[in-house]
């Protein structure tokens, strides 16, 4: 059984018919269908659910609507993404808290820091302000975090260390560092989210392979970030409107198993249990 620890199926691309990536008989293939078709195929292939984190504030209602239609298959993490909080009115934080308190959510996020874009467009202080708010909210509700820390590990880890005694677990989503950085998150009681980038043989893929081999299996989750982060050498920019899907997670688990010298069955079961434990899933 597999749980995708990070996917965005409430995203607008999935509302009508779309092209999506699958993995069958050791090869990638492209299929076309609607969201319900994809969900049915996921179930048939052992994908028993997924975590749906927020991107922007406007995304929350779509998440909650989809969760009510697929209870027990979809679990919601709620927050405002670092690149979206830049243009989100600060007073909206109270509405985020209201949603978090009354809805059945399993984590706070995505939250964190994103330094990928040019410095002038990052608005780091605003990102940090929202990050701190999310951290306090997660502590108040005793919930884990879904962290989005992109090109900002130094600042992100420094802030997390300040909250070390107020963290309730969680995951560094779309992790892209090596074992040295990974171990710093693990020391804070956090897992690392591993996706299709592990399947590439570029420098990023090699760094991820180093992390996967050298952290405890209990600190690894798998994810897709669907519809984004296509695996390996596939570039999202070169494959516009091709949606990543949870169906590729079989390939990710096979790669993790090979790197660690463990059986695919053992790795799949361990990562499944990690996800259930970290997010408190039924």
PDB file of C-alpha atoms in Angstrom:
ATOM      1  CA  UNK A   1       0.000   0.000   0.000  1.00  0.00           C
ATOM      2  CA  UNK A   2       1.199   3.487  -0.873  1.00  0.00           C
ATOM      3  CA  UNK A   3       0.129   6.928   0.334  1.00  0.00           C
ATOM      4  CA  UNK A   4       1.220   9.956  -1.665  1.00  0.00           C
ATOM      5  CA  UNK A   5       2.305  12.374   1.054  1.00  0.00           C
ATOM      6  CA  UNK A   6       1.986  15.426  -1.208  1.00  0.00           C
ATOM      7  CA  UNK A   7      -0.301  15.933  -4.227  1.00  0.00           C
ATOM      8  CA  UNK A   8      -2.547  18.738  -5.467  1.00  0.00           C
ATOM      9  CA  UNK A   9      -5.543  17.027  -7.068  1.00  0.00           C
ATOM     10  CA  UNK A  10      -7.819  19.946  -6.189  1.00  0.00           C
ATOM     11  CA  UNK A  11      -5.744  21.990  -8.660  1.00  0.00           C
ATOM     12  CA  UNK A  12      -7.641  23.369 -11.663  1.00  0.00           C
ATOM     13  CA  UNK A  13      -5.779  21.173 -14.171  1.00  0.00           C
ATOM     14  CA  UNK A  14      -7.589  18.137 -12.765  1.00  0.00           C
ATOM     15  CA  UNK A  15     -11.124  19.490 -13.104  1.00  0.00           C
ATOM     16  CA  UNK A  16     -11.611  18.421 -16.735  1.00  0.00           C
ATOM     17  CA  UNK A  17      -9.973  15.791 -18.919  1.00  0.00           C
ATOM     18  CA  UNK A  18      -6.170  15.872 -18.755  1.00  0.00           C
ATOM     19  CA  UNK A  19      -3.040  13.942 -19.731  1.00  0.00           C
ATOM     20  CA  UNK A  20      -1.178  12.274 -16.886  1.00  0.00           C
ATOM     21  CA  UNK A  21       1.921  10.196 -16.326  1.00  0.00           C
ATOM     22  CA  UNK A  22       1.688   6.514 -15.418  1.00  0.00           C
ATOM     23  CA  UNK A  23       4.282   3.816 -14.750  1.00  0.00           C
ATOM     24  CA  UNK A  24       3.654   0.289 -16.034  1.00  0.00           C
ATOM     25  CA  UNK A  25       5.952  -2.686 -16.556  1.00  0.00           C
ATOM     26  CA  UNK A  26       9.020  -0.630 -15.715  1.00  0.00           C
ATOM     27  CA  UNK A  27       8.251   2.163 -18.185  1.00  0.00           C
ATOM     28  CA  UNK A  28       6.521   5.532 -18.162  1.00  0.00           C
ATOM     29  CA  UNK A  29       3.449   6.041 -20.301  1.00  0.00           C
ATOM     30  CA  UNK A  30       1.005   8.869 -20.872  1.00  0.00           C
ATOM     31  CA  UNK A  31      -2.719   8.377 -20.377  1.00  0.00           C
ATOM     32  CA  UNK A  32      -5.714  10.656 -20.600  1.00  0.00           C
ATOM     33  CA  UNK A  33      -8.791  10.834 -18.422  1.00  0.00           C
ATOM     34  CA  UNK A  34     -10.645  12.688 -15.699  1.00  0.00           C
ATOM     35  CA  UNK A  35      -9.888  13.006 -12.007  1.00  0.00           C
ATOM     36  CA  UNK A  36     -12.269  10.220 -10.982  1.00  0.00           C
ATOM     37  CA  UNK A  37     -10.706   7.921 -13.587  1.00  0.00           C
ATOM     38  CA  UNK A  38      -7.255   8.615 -12.168  1.00  0.00           C
ATOM     39  CA  UNK A  39      -8.429   8.034  -8.595  1.00  0.00           C
ATOM     40  CA  UNK A  40      -9.925   4.686  -9.592  1.00  0.00           C
ATOM     41  CA  UNK A  41      -6.693   3.621 -11.272  1.00  0.00           C
ATOM     42  CA  UNK A  42      -4.714   4.721  -8.221  1.00  0.00           C
ATOM     43  CA  UNK A  43      -6.853   2.513  -6.002  1.00  0.00           C
ATOM     44  CA  UNK A  44      -6.448  -0.470  -8.332  1.00  0.00           C
ATOM     45  CA  UNK A  45      -2.659  -0.083  -8.225  1.00  0.00           C
ATOM     46  CA  UNK A  46      -2.366   0.125  -4.450  1.00  0.00           C
ATOM     47  CA  UNK A  47      -2.344   3.908  -3.956  1.00  0.00           C
ATOM     48  CA  UNK A  48      -4.681   3.994  -0.968  1.00  0.00           C
ATOM     49  CA  UNK A  49      -4.741   7.753  -0.432  1.00  0.00           C
ATOM     50  CA  UNK A  50      -2.923  11.078  -0.542  1.00  0.00           C
ATOM     51  CA  UNK A  51      -2.287  14.238   1.442  1.00  0.00           C
ATOM     52  CA  UNK A  52      -3.605  17.395  -0.260  1.00  0.00           C
ATOM     53  CA  UNK A  53      -1.729  20.482   1.044  1.00  0.00           C
ATOM     54  CA  UNK A  54      -2.917  24.025   0.408  1.00  0.00           C
ATOM     55  CA  UNK A  55      -1.237  26.253  -2.132  1.00  0.00           C
ATOM     56  CA  UNK A  56      -3.076  29.564  -1.872  1.00  0.00           C
ATOM     57  CA  UNK A  57      -5.866  30.739   0.404  1.00  0.00           C
ATOM     58  CA  UNK A  58      -8.370  30.528  -2.462  1.00  0.00           C
ATOM     59  CA  UNK A  59      -7.473  26.855  -2.849  1.00  0.00           C
ATOM     60  CA  UNK A  60      -8.807  25.846   0.571  1.00  0.00           C
ATOM     61  CA  UNK A  61     -12.497  25.577  -0.329  1.00  0.00           C
ATOM     62  CA  UNK A  62     -11.660  23.339  -3.310  1.00  0.00           C
ATOM     63  CA  UNK A  63      -9.575  21.093  -1.053  1.00  0.00           C
ATOM     64  CA  UNK A  64     -12.331  20.746   1.521  1.00  0.00           C
ATOM     65  CA  UNK A  65     -14.954  20.043  -1.148  1.00  0.00           C
ATOM     66  CA  UNK A  66     -12.837  17.272  -2.658  1.00  0.00           C
ATOM     67  CA  UNK A  67     -12.079  15.813   0.785  1.00  0.00           C
ATOM     68  CA  UNK A  68     -15.784  15.493   1.566  1.00  0.00           C
ATOM     69  CA  UNK A  69     -16.294  13.534  -1.669  1.00  0.00           C
ATOM     70  CA  UNK A  70     -13.342  11.225  -0.982  1.00  0.00           C
ATOM     71  CA  UNK A  71     -13.152  10.805   2.780  1.00  0.00           C
ATOM     72  CA  UNK A  72     -10.646   8.166   3.763  1.00  0.00           C
ATOM     73  CA  UNK A  73      -8.797   8.562   0.474  1.00  0.00           C
ATOM     74  CA  UNK A  74      -7.849  12.247   0.736  1.00  0.00           C
ATOM     75  CA  UNK A  75      -6.536  14.094   3.784  1.00  0.00           C
ATOM     76  CA  UNK A  76      -6.108  17.880   3.904  1.00  0.00           C
ATOM     77  CA  UNK A  77      -3.118  19.916   5.073  1.00  0.00           C
ATOM     78  CA  UNK A  78      -4.033  23.571   5.396  1.00  0.00           C
ATOM     79  CA  UNK A  79      -1.945  26.740   5.091  1.00  0.00           C
ATOM     80  CA  UNK A  80      -0.646  29.365   2.663  1.00  0.00           C
ATOM     81  CA  UNK A  81       2.311  28.506   0.405  1.00  0.00           C
ATOM     82  CA  UNK A  82       5.420  30.722   0.830  1.00  0.00           C
ATOM     83  CA  UNK A  83       5.146  32.181  -2.675  1.00  0.00           C
ATOM     84  CA  UNK A  84       1.403  32.792  -2.268  1.00  0.00           C
ATOM     85  CA  UNK A  85       1.568  34.368   1.180  1.00  0.00           C
ATOM     86  CA  UNK A  86       3.469  37.265  -0.375  1.00  0.00           C
ATOM     87  CA  UNK A  87       0.206  38.543  -1.884  1.00  0.00           C
ATOM     88  CA  UNK A  88      -2.174  37.216   0.771  1.00  0.00           C
ATOM     89  CA  UNK A  89      -3.559  39.870   3.139  1.00  0.00           C
ATOM     90  CA  UNK A  90      -2.152  39.382   6.634  1.00  0.00           C
ATOM     91  CA  UNK A  91      -5.635  39.512   8.168  1.00  0.00           C
ATOM     92  CA  UNK A  92      -6.478  36.294   6.286  1.00  0.00           C
ATOM     93  CA  UNK A  93      -4.410  34.413   8.861  1.00  0.00           C
ATOM     94  CA  UNK A  94      -7.454  34.492  11.166  1.00  0.00           C
ATOM     95  CA  UNK A  95      -9.559  32.772   8.524  1.00  0.00           C
ATOM     96  CA  UNK A  96      -6.834  30.170   8.023  1.00  0.00           C
ATOM     97  CA  UNK A  97      -6.994  29.461  11.760  1.00  0.00           C
ATOM     98  CA  UNK A  98     -10.796  29.220  11.645  1.00  0.00           C
ATOM     99  CA  UNK A  99     -10.634  26.629   8.878  1.00  0.00           C
ATOM    100  CA  UNK A 100      -7.913  24.734  10.726  1.00  0.00           C
ATOM    101  CA  UNK A 101      -9.911  24.620  13.945  1.00  0.00           C
ATOM    102  CA  UNK A 102     -13.249  23.490  12.521  1.00  0.00           C
ATOM    103  CA  UNK A 103     -12.264  21.228   9.630  1.00  0.00           C
ATOM    104  CA  UNK A 104     -10.850  17.714   9.751  1.00  0.00           C
ATOM    105  CA  UNK A 105      -7.254  18.447   8.743  1.00  0.00           C
ATOM    106  CA  UNK A 106      -4.115  16.404   9.387  1.00  0.00           C
ATOM    107  CA  UNK A 107      -1.330  19.005   9.065  1.00  0.00           C
ATOM    108  CA  UNK A 108      -0.454  22.669   8.603  1.00  0.00           C
ATOM    109  CA  UNK A 109       1.070  23.530   5.233  1.00  0.00           C
ATOM    110  CA  UNK A 110       2.453  24.103   2.807  1.00  0.00           C
ATOM    111  CA  UNK A 111       4.511  26.531   4.804  1.00  0.00           C
ATOM    112  CA  UNK A 112       8.137  27.598   4.932  1.00  0.00           C
ATOM    113  CA  UNK A 113      10.479  29.680   2.784  1.00  0.00           C
ATOM    114  CA  UNK A 114      11.075  29.858  -0.970  1.00  0.00           C
ATOM    115  CA  UNK A 115      14.201  31.670  -2.196  1.00  0.00           C
ATOM    116  CA  UNK A 116      14.095  30.269  -5.732  1.00  0.00           C
ATOM    117  CA  UNK A 117      12.965  33.471  -7.431  1.00  0.00           C
ATOM    118  CA  UNK A 118      15.018  36.699  -7.743  1.00  0.00           C
ATOM    119  CA  UNK A 119      15.792  38.320  -4.376  1.00  0.00           C
ATOM    120  CA  UNK A 120      13.642  41.408  -4.968  1.00  0.00           C
ATOM    121  CA  UNK A 121      10.592  39.224  -5.609  1.00  0.00           C
ATOM    122  CA  UNK A 122      11.063  36.950  -2.617  1.00  0.00           C
ATOM    123  CA  UNK A 123       9.834  39.297   0.122  1.00  0.00           C
ATOM    124  CA  UNK A 124      11.625  37.181   2.694  1.00  0.00           C
ATOM    125  CA  UNK A 125      10.359  39.025   5.774  1.00  0.00           C
ATOM    126  CA  UNK A 126       6.759  38.468   4.726  1.00  0.00           C
ATOM    127  CA  UNK A 127       7.463  34.788   4.102  1.00  0.00           C
ATOM    128  CA  UNK A 128       9.059  34.481   7.545  1.00  0.00           C
ATOM    129  CA  UNK A 129       6.110  36.247   9.168  1.00  0.00           C
ATOM    130  CA  UNK A 130       3.668  33.718   7.712  1.00  0.00           C
ATOM    131  CA  UNK A 131       6.024  30.830   8.480  1.00  0.00           C
ATOM    132  CA  UNK A 132       6.177  31.803  12.145  1.00  0.00           C
ATOM    133  CA  UNK A 133       2.403  32.120  12.247  1.00  0.00           C
ATOM    134  CA  UNK A 134       1.973  28.643  10.760  1.00  0.00           C
ATOM    135  CA  UNK A 135       4.457  27.201  13.264  1.00  0.00           C
ATOM    136  CA  UNK A 136       2.545  28.668  16.188  1.00  0.00           C
ATOM    137  CA  UNK A 137      -0.771  27.478  14.749  1.00  0.00           C
ATOM    138  CA  UNK A 138       0.571  23.941  14.271  1.00  0.00           C
ATOM    139  CA  UNK A 139       1.816  23.899  17.864  1.00  0.00           C
ATOM    140  CA  UNK A 140      -1.489  25.177  19.226  1.00  0.00           C
ATOM    141  CA  UNK A 141      -3.373  22.444  17.367  1.00  0.00           C
ATOM    142  CA  UNK A 142      -0.676  19.775  17.949  1.00  0.00           C
ATOM    143  CA  UNK A 143      -0.408  19.117  14.214  1.00  0.00           C
ATOM    144  CA  UNK A 144       2.557  18.138  12.007  1.00  0.00           C
ATOM    145  CA  UNK A 145       3.946  20.413   9.305  1.00  0.00           C
ATOM    146  CA  UNK A 146       4.158  20.140   5.538  1.00  0.00           C
ATOM    147  CA  UNK A 147       7.264  22.224   4.878  1.00  0.00           C
ATOM    148  CA  UNK A 148       8.110  23.921   1.594  1.00  0.00           C
ATOM    149  CA  UNK A 149      11.718  25.042   1.966  1.00  0.00           C
ATOM    150  CA  UNK A 150      13.262  25.746  -1.418  1.00  0.00           C
ATOM    151  CA  UNK A 151      16.835  27.033  -1.694  1.00  0.00           C
ATOM    152  CA  UNK A 152      16.423  28.229   1.895  1.00  0.00           C
ATOM    153  CA  UNK A 153      17.599  25.397   4.140  1.00  0.00           C
ATOM    154  CA  UNK A 154      19.888  27.612   6.230  1.00  0.00           C
ATOM    155  CA  UNK A 155      17.161  30.064   7.245  1.00  0.00           C
ATOM    156  CA  UNK A 156      14.464  27.394   7.363  1.00  0.00           C
ATOM    157  CA  UNK A 157      16.445  25.152   9.696  1.00  0.00           C
ATOM    158  CA  UNK A 158      17.424  28.090  11.903  1.00  0.00           C
ATOM    159  CA  UNK A 159      13.758  28.971  12.429  1.00  0.00           C
ATOM    160  CA  UNK A 160      12.753  25.359  12.987  1.00  0.00           C
ATOM    161  CA  UNK A 161      15.480  24.975  15.623  1.00  0.00           C
ATOM    162  CA  UNK A 162      13.970  27.882  17.549  1.00  0.00           C
ATOM    163  CA  UNK A 163      10.711  25.900  17.654  1.00  0.00           C
ATOM    164  CA  UNK A 164      12.377  22.541  18.314  1.00  0.00           C
ATOM    165  CA  UNK A 165      10.393  21.885  21.478  1.00  0.00           C
ATOM    166  CA  UNK A 166       7.139  22.959  19.839  1.00  0.00           C
ATOM    167  CA  UNK A 167       7.272  20.788  16.731  1.00  0.00           C
ATOM    168  CA  UNK A 168       4.857  17.889  16.298  1.00  0.00           C
ATOM    169  CA  UNK A 169       6.601  16.173  13.419  1.00  0.00           C
ATOM    170  CA  UNK A 170       6.027  16.621   9.722  1.00  0.00           C
ATOM    171  CA  UNK A 171       7.899  16.459   6.442  1.00  0.00           C
ATOM    172  CA  UNK A 172      10.335  18.547   4.425  1.00  0.00           C
ATOM    173  CA  UNK A 173       8.380  18.285   1.191  1.00  0.00           C
ATOM    174  CA  UNK A 174      10.156  17.908  -2.155  1.00  0.00           C
ATOM    175  CA  UNK A 175      13.463  17.485  -0.386  1.00  0.00           C
ATOM    176  CA  UNK A 176      16.422  18.174  -2.685  1.00  0.00           C
ATOM    177  CA  UNK A 177      19.510  18.100  -0.458  1.00  0.00           C
ATOM    178  CA  UNK A 178      22.106  15.482   0.428  1.00  0.00           C
ATOM    179  CA  UNK A 179      22.438  13.333   3.549  1.00  0.00           C
ATOM    180  CA  UNK A 180      24.110  16.130   5.537  1.00  0.00           C
ATOM    181  CA  UNK A 181      21.116  18.429   5.147  1.00  0.00           C
ATOM    182  CA  UNK A 182      18.634  15.572   5.472  1.00  0.00           C
ATOM    183  CA  UNK A 183      20.053  14.591   8.854  1.00  0.00           C
ATOM    184  CA  UNK A 184      19.485  18.132  10.151  1.00  0.00           C
ATOM    185  CA  UNK A 185      15.756  17.774   9.457  1.00  0.00           C
ATOM    186  CA  UNK A 186      15.709  14.278  10.921  1.00  0.00           C
ATOM    187  CA  UNK A 187      17.337  15.579  14.121  1.00  0.00           C
ATOM    188  CA  UNK A 188      14.330  17.884  14.494  1.00  0.00           C
ATOM    189  CA  UNK A 189      11.955  14.924  14.273  1.00  0.00           C
ATOM    190  CA  UNK A 190      11.008  15.601  10.650  1.00  0.00           C
ATOM    191  CA  UNK A 191      10.865  13.276   7.663  1.00  0.00           C
ATOM    192  CA  UNK A 192      12.036  14.010   4.121  1.00  0.00           C
ATOM    193  CA  UNK A 193       9.637  13.798   1.180  1.00  0.00           C
ATOM    194  CA  UNK A 194      11.150  11.959  -1.799  1.00  0.00           C
ATOM    195  CA  UNK A 195       9.656  12.186  -5.277  1.00  0.00           C
ATOM    196  CA  UNK A 196      10.487  11.698  -8.918  1.00  0.00           C
ATOM    197  CA  UNK A 197      13.682  13.764  -8.823  1.00  0.00           C
ATOM    198  CA  UNK A 198      15.307  10.735  -7.217  1.00  0.00           C
ATOM    199  CA  UNK A 199      14.896   8.969 -10.572  1.00  0.00           C
ATOM    200  CA  UNK A 200      17.232  11.380 -12.377  1.00  0.00           C
ATOM    201  CA  UNK A 201      20.980  10.935 -12.741  1.00  0.00           C
ATOM    202  CA  UNK A 202      21.840  14.641 -12.521  1.00  0.00           C
ATOM    203  CA  UNK A 203      23.487  16.288  -9.505  1.00  0.00           C
ATOM    204  CA  UNK A 204      20.162  16.718  -7.737  1.00  0.00           C
ATOM    205  CA  UNK A 205      19.320  13.051  -8.228  1.00  0.00           C
ATOM    206  CA  UNK A 206      22.736  12.008  -6.903  1.00  0.00           C
ATOM    207  CA  UNK A 207      22.328  14.195  -3.811  1.00  0.00           C
ATOM    208  CA  UNK A 208      18.920  12.669  -3.124  1.00  0.00           C
ATOM    209  CA  UNK A 209      20.337   9.182  -3.557  1.00  0.00           C
ATOM    210  CA  UNK A 210      22.952  10.016  -0.912  1.00  0.00           C
ATOM    211  CA  UNK A 211      20.215  11.185   1.458  1.00  0.00           C
ATOM    212  CA  UNK A 212      18.020   8.145   0.879  1.00  0.00           C
ATOM    213  CA  UNK A 213      20.898   5.763   1.604  1.00  0.00           C
ATOM    214  CA  UNK A 214      21.962   7.485   4.815  1.00  0.00           C
ATOM    215  CA  UNK A 215      18.848   8.445   6.762  1.00  0.00           C
ATOM    216  CA  UNK A 216      16.681   5.991   8.724  1.00  0.00           C
ATOM    217  CA  UNK A 217      13.886   4.406   6.704  1.00  0.00           C
ATOM    218  CA  UNK A 218      11.556   5.733   9.435  1.00  0.00           C
ATOM    219  CA  UNK A 219      12.324   9.270   8.196  1.00  0.00           C
ATOM    220  CA  UNK A 220      11.355   8.786   4.540  1.00  0.00           C
ATOM    221  CA  UNK A 221       8.029   9.561   2.859  1.00  0.00           C
ATOM    222  CA  UNK A 222       7.195   9.420  -0.855  1.00  0.00           C
ATOM    223  CA  UNK A 223       5.383  12.110  -2.808  1.00  0.00           C
ATOM    224  CA  UNK A 224       4.693  13.434  -6.293  1.00  0.00           C
ATOM    225  CA  UNK A 225       3.667  17.092  -5.867  1.00  0.00           C
ATOM    226  CA  UNK A 226       1.223  16.297  -8.683  1.00  0.00           C
ATOM    227  CA  UNK A 227       0.721  17.879 -11.173  1.00  0.00           C
ATOM    228  CA  UNK A 228       4.290  19.201 -10.783  1.00  0.00           C
ATOM    229  CA  UNK A 229       7.802  17.692 -10.429  1.00  0.00           C
ATOM    230  CA  UNK A 230       7.818  15.139 -13.226  1.00  0.00           C
ATOM    231  CA  UNK A 231      10.336  12.365 -12.575  1.00  0.00           C
ATOM    232  CA  UNK A 232      13.945  12.164 -13.609  1.00  0.00           C
ATOM    233  CA  UNK A 233      14.906  13.914 -16.796  1.00  0.00           C
ATOM    234  CA  UNK A 234      11.344  14.863 -17.719  1.00  0.00           C
ATOM    235  CA  UNK A 235      11.034  18.635 -17.506  1.00  0.00           C
ATOM    236  CA  UNK A 236       7.710  20.152 -16.504  1.00  0.00           C
ATOM    237  CA  UNK A 237       8.599  23.174 -18.637  1.00  0.00           C
ATOM    238  CA  UNK A 238       9.078  20.890 -21.660  1.00  0.00           C
ATOM    239  CA  UNK A 239       5.903  18.893 -20.978  1.00  0.00           C
ATOM    240  CA  UNK A 240       3.338  21.613 -20.404  1.00  0.00           C
ATOM    241  CA  UNK A 241      -0.065  20.276 -19.412  1.00  0.00           C
ATOM    242  CA  UNK A 242       1.300  16.792 -18.710  1.00  0.00           C
ATOM    243  CA  UNK A 243       0.299  16.130 -15.125  1.00  0.00           C
ATOM    244  CA  UNK A 244       2.441  14.123 -12.790  1.00  0.00           C
ATOM    245  CA  UNK A 245       0.435  11.507 -10.882  1.00  0.00           C
ATOM    246  CA  UNK A 246       0.710   9.266  -7.843  1.00  0.00           C
ATOM    247  CA  UNK A 247       1.025   6.286 -10.203  1.00  0.00           C
ATOM    248  CA  UNK A 248       4.779   6.929 -10.547  1.00  0.00           C
ATOM    249  CA  UNK A 249       5.384   6.220  -6.863  1.00  0.00           C
ATOM    250  CA  UNK A 250       5.994   2.562  -7.620  1.00  0.00           C
ATOM    251  CA  UNK A 251       9.130   3.635  -9.506  1.00  0.00           C
ATOM    252  CA  UNK A 252      10.227   5.871  -6.637  1.00  0.00           C
ATOM    253  CA  UNK A 253       9.839   3.059  -4.092  1.00  0.00           C
ATOM    254  CA  UNK A 254      11.724   0.643  -6.348  1.00  0.00           C
ATOM    255  CA  UNK A 255      14.593   3.133  -6.550  1.00  0.00           C
ATOM    256  CA  UNK A 256      14.671   3.668  -2.781  1.00  0.00           C
ATOM    257  CA  UNK A 257      14.756  -0.075  -2.227  1.00  0.00           C
ATOM    258  CA  UNK A 258      17.608  -0.528  -4.695  1.00  0.00           C
ATOM    259  CA  UNK A 259      19.665   2.256  -3.122  1.00  0.00           C
ATOM    260  CA  UNK A 260      19.208   0.864   0.381  1.00  0.00           C
ATOM    261  CA  UNK A 261      19.671  -2.777  -0.561  1.00  0.00           C
ATOM    262  CA  UNK A 262      16.266  -3.670   0.886  1.00  0.00           C
ATOM    263  CA  UNK A 263      13.243  -5.400  -0.611  1.00  0.00           C
ATOM    264  CA  UNK A 264      10.602  -3.365  -2.379  1.00  0.00           C
ATOM    265  CA  UNK A 265       7.930  -4.881  -0.127  1.00  0.00           C
ATOM    266  CA  UNK A 266       9.773  -3.878   3.046  1.00  0.00           C
ATOM    267  CA  UNK A 267      10.351  -0.306   1.860  1.00  0.00           C
ATOM    268  CA  UNK A 268       6.754   0.127   0.695  1.00  0.00           C
ATOM    269  CA  UNK A 269       5.329  -1.099   4.008  1.00  0.00           C
ATOM    270  CA  UNK A 270       7.770   0.985   6.085  1.00  0.00           C
ATOM    271  CA  UNK A 271       6.998   4.189   4.193  1.00  0.00           C
ATOM    272  CA  UNK A 272       3.265   3.496   4.397  1.00  0.00           C
ATOM    273  CA  UNK A 273       3.517   3.111   8.178  1.00  0.00           C
ATOM    274  CA  UNK A 274       5.635   6.296   8.386  1.00  0.00           C
ATOM    275  CA  UNK A 275       2.929   8.280   6.620  1.00  0.00           C
ATOM    276  CA  UNK A 276       0.147   6.912   8.812  1.00  0.00           C
ATOM    277  CA  UNK A 277       2.163   7.661  11.963  1.00  0.00           C
ATOM    278  CA  UNK A 278       3.351  11.157  11.044  1.00  0.00           C
ATOM    279  CA  UNK A 279      -0.083  12.407   9.952  1.00  0.00           C
ATOM    280  CA  UNK A 280      -2.142  10.381  12.431  1.00  0.00           C
ATOM    281  CA  UNK A 281      -4.243   8.776   9.708  1.00  0.00           C
ATOM    282  CA  UNK A 282      -7.039   6.311  10.343  1.00  0.00           C
TER     283      UNK A 282
END
